[in-house]
Amino acid sequence: MGGSEQGEMELPLDHTIKKCAEAGELCDLISARLDDLQQDDISQAFKQLSFLGVTERSGRIDEAANKMVRKANANKLVFSPDHIAEILSAHAKMRKPVDTAFLQNLTEQAIAAAPQFEARALSNTMAALAKMKIKPDDRLLEALTERAKTAAPEFSPQSVANTLSAITTLEVKADKKLVEKLSERASLAVEYFRPEDAAKTINALATMHMEPDKKMMAALGKRATMGVDGNPDGAGSLYSMATMDLDADQQHIEELCARTIAPSEKFGTKEVSNTLWALAKLGVRSPNAPQSERIMTARSTTSMSSASSVASSA
């Protein structure tokens, strides 16, 4: 093979897609090479569009995405579990509704391929559906649930948190066996949970009215105390721990208060009311004065009325 031929060797199309640094460049590539796009290319293109579209969202991005969807539908392309998760995650990130026919095709493919789903694809698929508020087909939910039971030992802390959170967001009936297996996985990996994942896991288990191991929950509560200042998930963690009557370590509660309450400008009325009720329920009578004052002044009298309502109904 001559040197000029080696120099002209073309990159695989999905690699070329990944190298696109601007949305316009990617849209042009999709239009020019539409006939050549295969499953790997379409999955990568959606992923790249969602990444670039965060700062460059435009009608051209929607048009490029729609072209790929029409091609996939017309050619009856079959996607792998990883492709399905990536495509749905991209739609969720772009806040783009999924074409009805395309969603049905992906649903049928996911049901058929459920035994091949790995933990990350399972979690990302559920999380994407939850973010888009798409209640999954009962057959899909059952198939993914059964697969998740066997794949639970491979779930990362983030996958555990996202899956449990997705179940509560979608308001579907939680499979007790799956929740038990994911809780077991969480207990073995609790030291690796990021604060936000610990908070999401605590909140999800509380919402499901499950009775998880209290030692594990206390450990997750400790991880949650390391969270980002003012994260509303922290308010949810306080509320959830109080709801489940956990014997939370006072020092950890005070640390979570410090991170959650002080920068409470991010709080809505729900976070304010739930936090006030939780502090009372947990027996935290006097978090330091500046923090308490910040809660009281963070929102209007409406917030305080809401807090009284929650406390009286508890």
CSV table of C-alpha atoms in Angstrom, one decimal:
chain,number,residue,atom,x,y,z
A,1,MET,CA,0.0,0.0,0.0
A,2,GLY,CA,1.5,3.4,-1.0
A,3,GLY,CA,2.2,6.2,1.4
A,4,SER,CA,-0.5,8.5,-0.2
A,5,GLU,CA,-3.1,5.7,0.3
A,6,GLN,CA,-2.2,5.3,4.0
A,7,GLY,CA,-2.4,9.1,4.5
A,8,GLU,CA,-5.9,9.1,3.0
A,9,MET,CA,-7.2,6.3,5.1
A,10,GLU,CA,-10.5,7.3,6.5
A,11,LEU,CA,-11.5,7.2,10.1
A,12,PRO,CA,-14.5,5.1,11.1
A,13,LEU,CA,-17.6,7.3,10.9
A,14,ASP,CA,-18.4,7.1,14.6
A,15,HIS,CA,-14.9,8.4,15.3
A,16,THR,CA,-15.3,11.2,12.9
A,17,ILE,CA,-18.6,12.1,14.6
A,18,LYS,CA,-16.9,12.1,18.0
A,19,LYS,CA,-14.3,14.5,16.8
A,20,CYS,CA,-16.8,17.2,15.8
A,21,ALA,CA,-16.3,20.2,18.1
A,22,GLU,CA,-19.3,22.3,17.0
A,23,ALA,CA,-22.9,21.5,16.6
A,24,GLY,CA,-23.0,23.0,13.1
A,25,GLU,CA,-20.2,20.8,11.9
A,26,LEU,CA,-21.9,17.7,13.3
A,27,CYS,CA,-25.2,18.6,11.7
A,28,ASP,CA,-23.5,19.0,8.4
A,29,LEU,CA,-21.8,15.7,8.7
A,30,ILE,CA,-25.1,13.9,9.6
A,31,SER,CA,-26.8,15.4,6.5
A,32,ALA,CA,-23.9,14.6,4.2
A,33,ARG,CA,-23.4,11.0,5.5
A,34,LEU,CA,-27.0,10.1,6.4
A,35,ASP,CA,-27.1,7.1,4.1
A,36,ASP,CA,-23.9,5.7,5.6
A,37,LEU,CA,-25.0,6.0,9.3
A,38,GLN,CA,-25.3,2.7,11.1
A,39,GLN,CA,-26.3,1.9,14.7
A,40,ASP,CA,-22.9,2.8,16.2
A,41,ASP,CA,-22.8,6.1,14.3
A,42,ILE,CA,-26.4,7.1,15.2
A,43,SER,CA,-25.8,6.4,18.9
A,44,GLN,CA,-22.6,8.4,18.9
A,45,ALA,CA,-24.2,11.2,17.0
A,46,PHE,CA,-27.0,11.5,19.5
A,47,LYS,CA,-24.5,11.5,22.3
A,48,GLN,CA,-22.4,14.2,20.7
A,49,LEU,CA,-25.5,16.3,19.8
A,50,SER,CA,-26.6,16.2,23.4
A,51,PHE,CA,-23.1,17.3,24.5
A,52,LEU,CA,-22.8,20.1,22.0
A,53,GLY,CA,-26.4,21.1,22.2
A,54,VAL,CA,-26.1,22.2,25.9
A,55,THR,CA,-24.6,25.5,24.7
A,56,GLU,CA,-25.7,25.5,21.0
A,57,ARG,CA,-29.3,24.2,21.0
A,58,SER,CA,-30.9,25.2,17.7
A,59,GLY,CA,-33.4,24.1,15.1
A,60,ARG,CA,-30.5,22.5,13.2
A,61,ILE,CA,-29.8,20.1,16.0
A,62,ASP,CA,-33.5,19.1,16.1
A,63,GLU,CA,-33.5,18.6,12.4
A,64,ALA,CA,-30.4,16.4,12.5
A,65,ALA,CA,-31.8,14.3,15.3
A,66,ASN,CA,-35.1,13.9,13.4
A,67,LYS,CA,-33.3,12.8,10.2
A,68,MET,CA,-31.5,10.0,12.2
A,69,VAL,CA,-34.8,8.9,13.8
A,70,ARG,CA,-36.5,8.7,10.4
A,71,LYS,CA,-33.7,6.7,9.0
A,72,ALA,CA,-33.7,4.3,12.0
A,73,ASN,CA,-37.5,3.8,11.7
A,74,ALA,CA,-37.4,3.4,7.9
A,75,ASN,CA,-34.5,0.9,7.9
A,76,LYS,CA,-35.8,-0.9,11.0
A,77,LEU,CA,-32.4,-0.6,12.6
A,78,VAL,CA,-31.8,-2.8,15.7
A,79,PHE,CA,-29.8,-1.1,18.5
A,80,SER,CA,-27.8,-2.7,21.3
A,81,PRO,CA,-28.7,-2.1,25.0
A,82,ASP,CA,-25.8,0.4,25.2
A,83,HIS,CA,-27.1,2.2,22.1
A,84,ILE,CA,-30.6,2.3,23.5
A,85,ALA,CA,-29.4,3.8,26.8
A,86,GLU,CA,-27.3,6.4,25.0
A,87,ILE,CA,-30.0,7.5,22.6
A,88,LEU,CA,-32.6,7.9,25.4
A,89,SER,CA,-30.1,9.6,27.6
A,90,ALA,CA,-29.3,12.1,24.8
A,91,HIS,CA,-33.0,12.8,24.3
A,92,ALA,CA,-33.4,13.4,28.0
A,93,LYS,CA,-30.3,15.7,28.2
A,94,MET,CA,-31.6,17.7,25.2
A,95,ARG,CA,-35.1,17.8,26.6
A,96,LYS,CA,-36.3,16.5,23.3
A,97,PRO,CA,-39.5,14.4,23.1
A,98,VAL,CA,-38.9,11.0,21.7
A,99,ASP,CA,-40.7,10.2,18.4
A,100,THR,CA,-43.6,7.9,19.2
A,101,ALA,CA,-42.7,5.3,16.6
A,102,PHE,CA,-39.0,5.4,17.5
A,103,LEU,CA,-39.8,5.0,21.2
A,104,GLN,CA,-42.0,2.0,20.5
A,105,ASN,CA,-39.2,0.4,18.4
A,106,LEU,CA,-36.6,1.0,21.1
A,107,THR,CA,-39.0,-0.4,23.7
A,108,GLU,CA,-39.6,-3.6,21.7
A,109,GLN,CA,-35.8,-4.0,21.2
A,110,ALA,CA,-35.1,-3.4,24.8
A,111,ILE,CA,-37.6,-6.0,25.9
A,112,ALA,CA,-36.0,-8.6,23.5
A,113,ALA,CA,-32.5,-7.7,24.6
A,114,ALA,CA,-33.1,-7.3,28.3
A,115,PRO,CA,-30.9,-10.2,29.3
A,116,GLN,CA,-28.0,-8.5,27.6
A,117,PHE,CA,-28.3,-5.2,29.5
A,118,GLU,CA,-25.4,-4.4,31.7
A,119,ALA,CA,-25.8,-2.4,35.0
A,120,ARG,CA,-24.9,0.9,33.5
A,121,ALA,CA,-27.2,0.6,30.5
A,122,LEU,CA,-30.1,-0.5,32.8
A,123,SER,CA,-29.6,2.4,35.1
A,124,ASN,CA,-29.2,5.0,32.4
A,125,THR,CA,-32.3,3.8,30.5
A,126,MET,CA,-34.4,4.0,33.7
A,127,ALA,CA,-32.9,7.4,34.6
A,128,ALA,CA,-33.6,8.8,31.1
A,129,LEU,CA,-37.2,7.6,31.1
A,130,ALA,CA,-37.7,9.2,34.5
A,131,LYS,CA,-36.1,12.5,33.5
A,132,MET,CA,-38.5,12.6,30.4
A,133,LYS,CA,-41.4,11.4,32.6
A,134,ILE,CA,-42.0,8.6,30.2
A,135,LYS,CA,-43.7,5.8,32.1
A,136,PRO,CA,-42.3,2.6,30.6
A,137,ASP,CA,-44.4,-0.2,29.0
A,138,ASP,CA,-45.2,-2.8,31.7
A,139,ARG,CA,-43.4,-5.4,29.7
A,140,LEU,CA,-40.3,-3.3,29.5
A,141,LEU,CA,-40.4,-2.5,33.2
A,142,GLU,CA,-40.8,-6.2,34.1
A,143,ALA,CA,-38.0,-7.2,31.7
A,144,LEU,CA,-35.5,-4.6,33.0
A,145,THR,CA,-36.5,-5.4,36.6
A,146,GLU,CA,-35.8,-9.1,36.2
A,147,ARG,CA,-32.4,-8.3,34.6
A,148,ALA,CA,-31.5,-5.8,37.3
A,149,LYS,CA,-32.0,-8.4,40.0
A,150,THR,CA,-29.3,-10.6,38.5
A,151,ALA,CA,-27.1,-7.6,37.6
A,152,ALA,CA,-27.4,-5.9,41.0
A,153,PRO,CA,-23.9,-7.0,42.2
A,154,GLU,CA,-22.4,-5.1,39.3
A,155,PHE,CA,-24.2,-1.8,40.0
A,156,SER,CA,-22.1,1.2,40.8
A,157,PRO,CA,-23.2,3.5,43.6
A,158,GLN,CA,-24.4,6.0,41.0
A,159,SER,CA,-26.4,3.3,39.2
A,160,VAL,CA,-28.0,2.2,42.5
A,161,ALA,CA,-29.0,5.8,43.2
A,162,ASN,CA,-30.3,6.5,39.7
A,163,THR,CA,-32.3,3.3,39.5
A,164,LEU,CA,-34.0,3.7,42.8
A,165,SER,CA,-34.6,7.4,42.1
A,166,ALA,CA,-36.1,6.6,38.7
A,167,ILE,CA,-38.5,4.1,40.2
A,168,THR,CA,-39.9,6.7,42.6
A,169,THR,CA,-39.9,9.5,40.0
A,170,LEU,CA,-41.9,7.3,37.5
A,171,GLU,CA,-44.3,6.3,40.4
A,172,VAL,CA,-44.2,2.7,39.4
A,173,LYS,CA,-44.6,-0.1,42.0
A,174,ALA,CA,-41.2,-1.0,43.3
A,175,ASP,CA,-40.2,-4.6,43.1
A,176,LYS,CA,-39.4,-5.6,46.7
A,177,LYS,CA,-36.8,-8.1,45.7
A,178,LEU,CA,-35.0,-5.6,43.4
A,179,VAL,CA,-34.9,-3.0,46.1
A,180,GLU,CA,-33.5,-5.5,48.5
A,181,LYS,CA,-30.8,-6.5,46.1
A,182,LEU,CA,-29.9,-2.9,45.3
A,183,SER,CA,-29.8,-2.2,49.0
A,184,GLU,CA,-27.5,-5.1,49.6
A,185,ARG,CA,-25.2,-3.7,46.9
A,186,ALA,CA,-25.4,-0.3,48.5
A,187,SER,CA,-24.4,-1.7,51.9
A,188,LEU,CA,-21.3,-3.2,50.3
A,189,ALA,CA,-20.2,-0.1,48.5
A,190,VAL,CA,-21.4,2.6,50.8
A,191,GLU,CA,-17.9,4.2,51.3
A,192,TYR,CA,-17.8,4.8,47.6
A,193,PHE,CA,-21.1,6.8,47.3
A,194,ARG,CA,-20.8,10.4,46.3
A,195,PRO,CA,-22.8,12.7,48.6
A,196,GLU,CA,-25.5,13.3,45.9
A,197,ASP,CA,-25.9,9.6,45.3
A,198,ALA,CA,-26.2,8.9,49.0
A,199,ALA,CA,-28.9,11.5,49.3
A,200,LYS,CA,-30.8,10.2,46.3
A,201,THR,CA,-30.7,6.7,47.7
A,202,ILE,CA,-31.9,7.7,51.1
A,203,ASN,CA,-34.7,9.8,49.6
A,204,ALA,CA,-35.8,7.0,47.2
A,205,LEU,CA,-35.9,4.3,49.9
A,206,ALA,CA,-38.0,6.6,52.2
A,207,THR,CA,-40.4,7.4,49.4
A,208,MET,CA,-40.9,3.6,48.8
A,209,HIS,CA,-41.7,3.1,52.5
A,210,MET,CA,-39.2,0.3,52.6
A,211,GLU,CA,-37.4,-0.7,55.8
A,212,PRO,CA,-33.7,-0.9,54.8
A,213,ASP,CA,-30.9,-1.8,57.1
A,214,LYS,CA,-30.5,1.1,59.6
A,215,LYS,CA,-26.8,0.7,59.8
A,216,MET,CA,-26.5,1.1,56.1
A,217,MET,CA,-28.8,4.1,56.1
A,218,ALA,CA,-26.8,5.7,58.9
A,219,ALA,CA,-23.6,5.2,56.8
A,220,LEU,CA,-25.4,6.7,53.7
A,221,GLY,CA,-26.4,9.6,55.9
A,222,LYS,CA,-22.8,10.2,56.8
A,223,ARG,CA,-21.8,10.2,53.2
A,224,ALA,CA,-24.6,12.7,52.4
A,225,THR,CA,-23.2,15.1,55.0
A,226,MET,CA,-20.3,15.7,52.6
A,227,GLY,CA,-22.7,17.2,50.0
A,228,VAL,CA,-22.5,20.4,48.1
A,229,ASP,CA,-23.6,23.4,50.1
A,230,GLY,CA,-27.2,24.3,49.6
A,231,ASN,CA,-28.1,21.2,47.7
A,232,PRO,CA,-31.9,20.6,48.0
A,233,ASP,CA,-31.2,16.9,48.1
A,234,GLY,CA,-29.8,17.5,51.5
A,235,ALA,CA,-33.1,18.8,52.7
A,236,GLY,CA,-34.7,15.6,51.3
A,237,SER,CA,-32.2,13.5,53.2
A,238,LEU,CA,-33.0,15.2,56.5
A,239,TYR,CA,-36.7,14.7,55.8
A,240,SER,CA,-36.2,11.1,54.8
A,241,MET,CA,-34.1,10.2,57.8
A,242,ALA,CA,-36.7,11.7,60.1
A,243,THR,CA,-39.5,9.9,58.3
A,244,MET,CA,-37.8,6.5,58.8
A,245,ASP,CA,-37.1,7.2,62.4
A,246,LEU,CA,-33.4,6.6,62.0
A,247,ASP,CA,-31.2,7.0,65.0
A,248,ALA,CA,-28.9,9.4,63.1
A,249,ASP,CA,-25.6,10.5,64.6
A,250,GLN,CA,-26.1,14.0,66.0
A,251,GLN,CA,-22.8,15.2,64.7
A,252,HIS,CA,-23.6,14.0,61.1
A,253,ILE,CA,-27.0,15.7,61.4
A,254,GLU,CA,-25.4,19.0,62.4
A,255,GLU,CA,-22.9,18.7,59.5
A,256,LEU,CA,-25.7,18.1,57.1
A,257,CYS,CA,-27.6,21.1,58.5
A,258,ALA,CA,-24.6,23.3,58.1
A,259,ARG,CA,-24.2,22.3,54.4
A,260,THR,CA,-28.0,22.2,53.7
A,261,ILE,CA,-29.5,25.1,55.6
A,262,ALA,CA,-27.0,27.9,55.4
A,263,PRO,CA,-27.0,28.4,51.6
A,264,SER,CA,-30.8,27.9,51.5
A,265,GLU,CA,-31.4,30.4,48.7
A,266,LYS,CA,-31.9,27.4,46.4
A,267,PHE,CA,-34.8,26.2,48.5
A,268,GLY,CA,-38.4,26.3,47.5
A,269,THR,CA,-41.3,26.2,49.9
A,270,LYS,CA,-41.2,22.4,50.0
A,271,GLU,CA,-37.6,22.2,51.0
A,272,VAL,CA,-38.0,24.8,53.7
A,273,SER,CA,-41.1,23.2,55.2
A,274,ASN,CA,-39.7,19.7,55.0
A,275,THR,CA,-36.4,20.8,56.6
A,276,LEU,CA,-38.1,22.5,59.5
A,277,TRP,CA,-40.2,19.5,60.2
A,278,ALA,CA,-37.3,17.1,59.9
A,279,LEU,CA,-35.1,19.1,62.3
A,280,ALA,CA,-37.9,19.0,64.9
A,281,LYS,CA,-38.5,15.2,64.3
A,282,LEU,CA,-34.8,14.5,64.6
A,283,GLY,CA,-34.5,16.4,67.8
A,284,VAL,CA,-32.2,19.1,66.4
A,285,ARG,CA,-33.6,21.9,68.5
A,286,SER,CA,-31.0,24.5,68.0
A,287,PRO,CA,-28.8,24.4,65.0
A,288,ASN,CA,-26.6,27.5,65.2
A,289,ALA,CA,-28.3,30.8,65.1
A,290,PRO,CA,-27.2,32.1,61.7
A,291,GLN,CA,-28.4,28.9,60.1
A,292,SER,CA,-31.8,29.0,61.7
A,293,GLU,CA,-32.1,32.6,60.8
A,294,ARG,CA,-31.3,31.9,57.2
A,295,ILE,CA,-34.0,29.3,57.0
A,296,MET,CA,-36.6,31.7,58.6
A,297,THR,CA,-35.7,34.5,56.2
A,298,ALA,CA,-35.1,32.4,53.1
A,299,ARG,CA,-38.7,32.3,52.0
A,300,SER,CA,-41.9,34.2,52.5
A,301,THR,CA,-44.6,33.6,55.1
A,302,THR,CA,-46.1,31.2,52.6
A,303,SER,CA,-43.2,28.8,53.3
A,304,MET,CA,-43.7,29.1,57.0
A,305,SER,CA,-47.4,28.2,56.6
A,306,SER,CA,-46.5,25.2,54.5
A,307,ALA,CA,-44.0,24.1,57.3
A,308,SER,CA,-46.8,24.3,59.9
A,309,SER,CA,-49.0,22.2,57.7
A,310,VAL,CA,-46.4,19.5,57.3
A,311,ALA,CA,-45.6,19.4,61.0
A,312,SER,CA,-49.3,19.1,62.0
A,313,SER,CA,-49.9,16.2,59.6
A,314,ALA,CA,-46.8,14.3,60.7
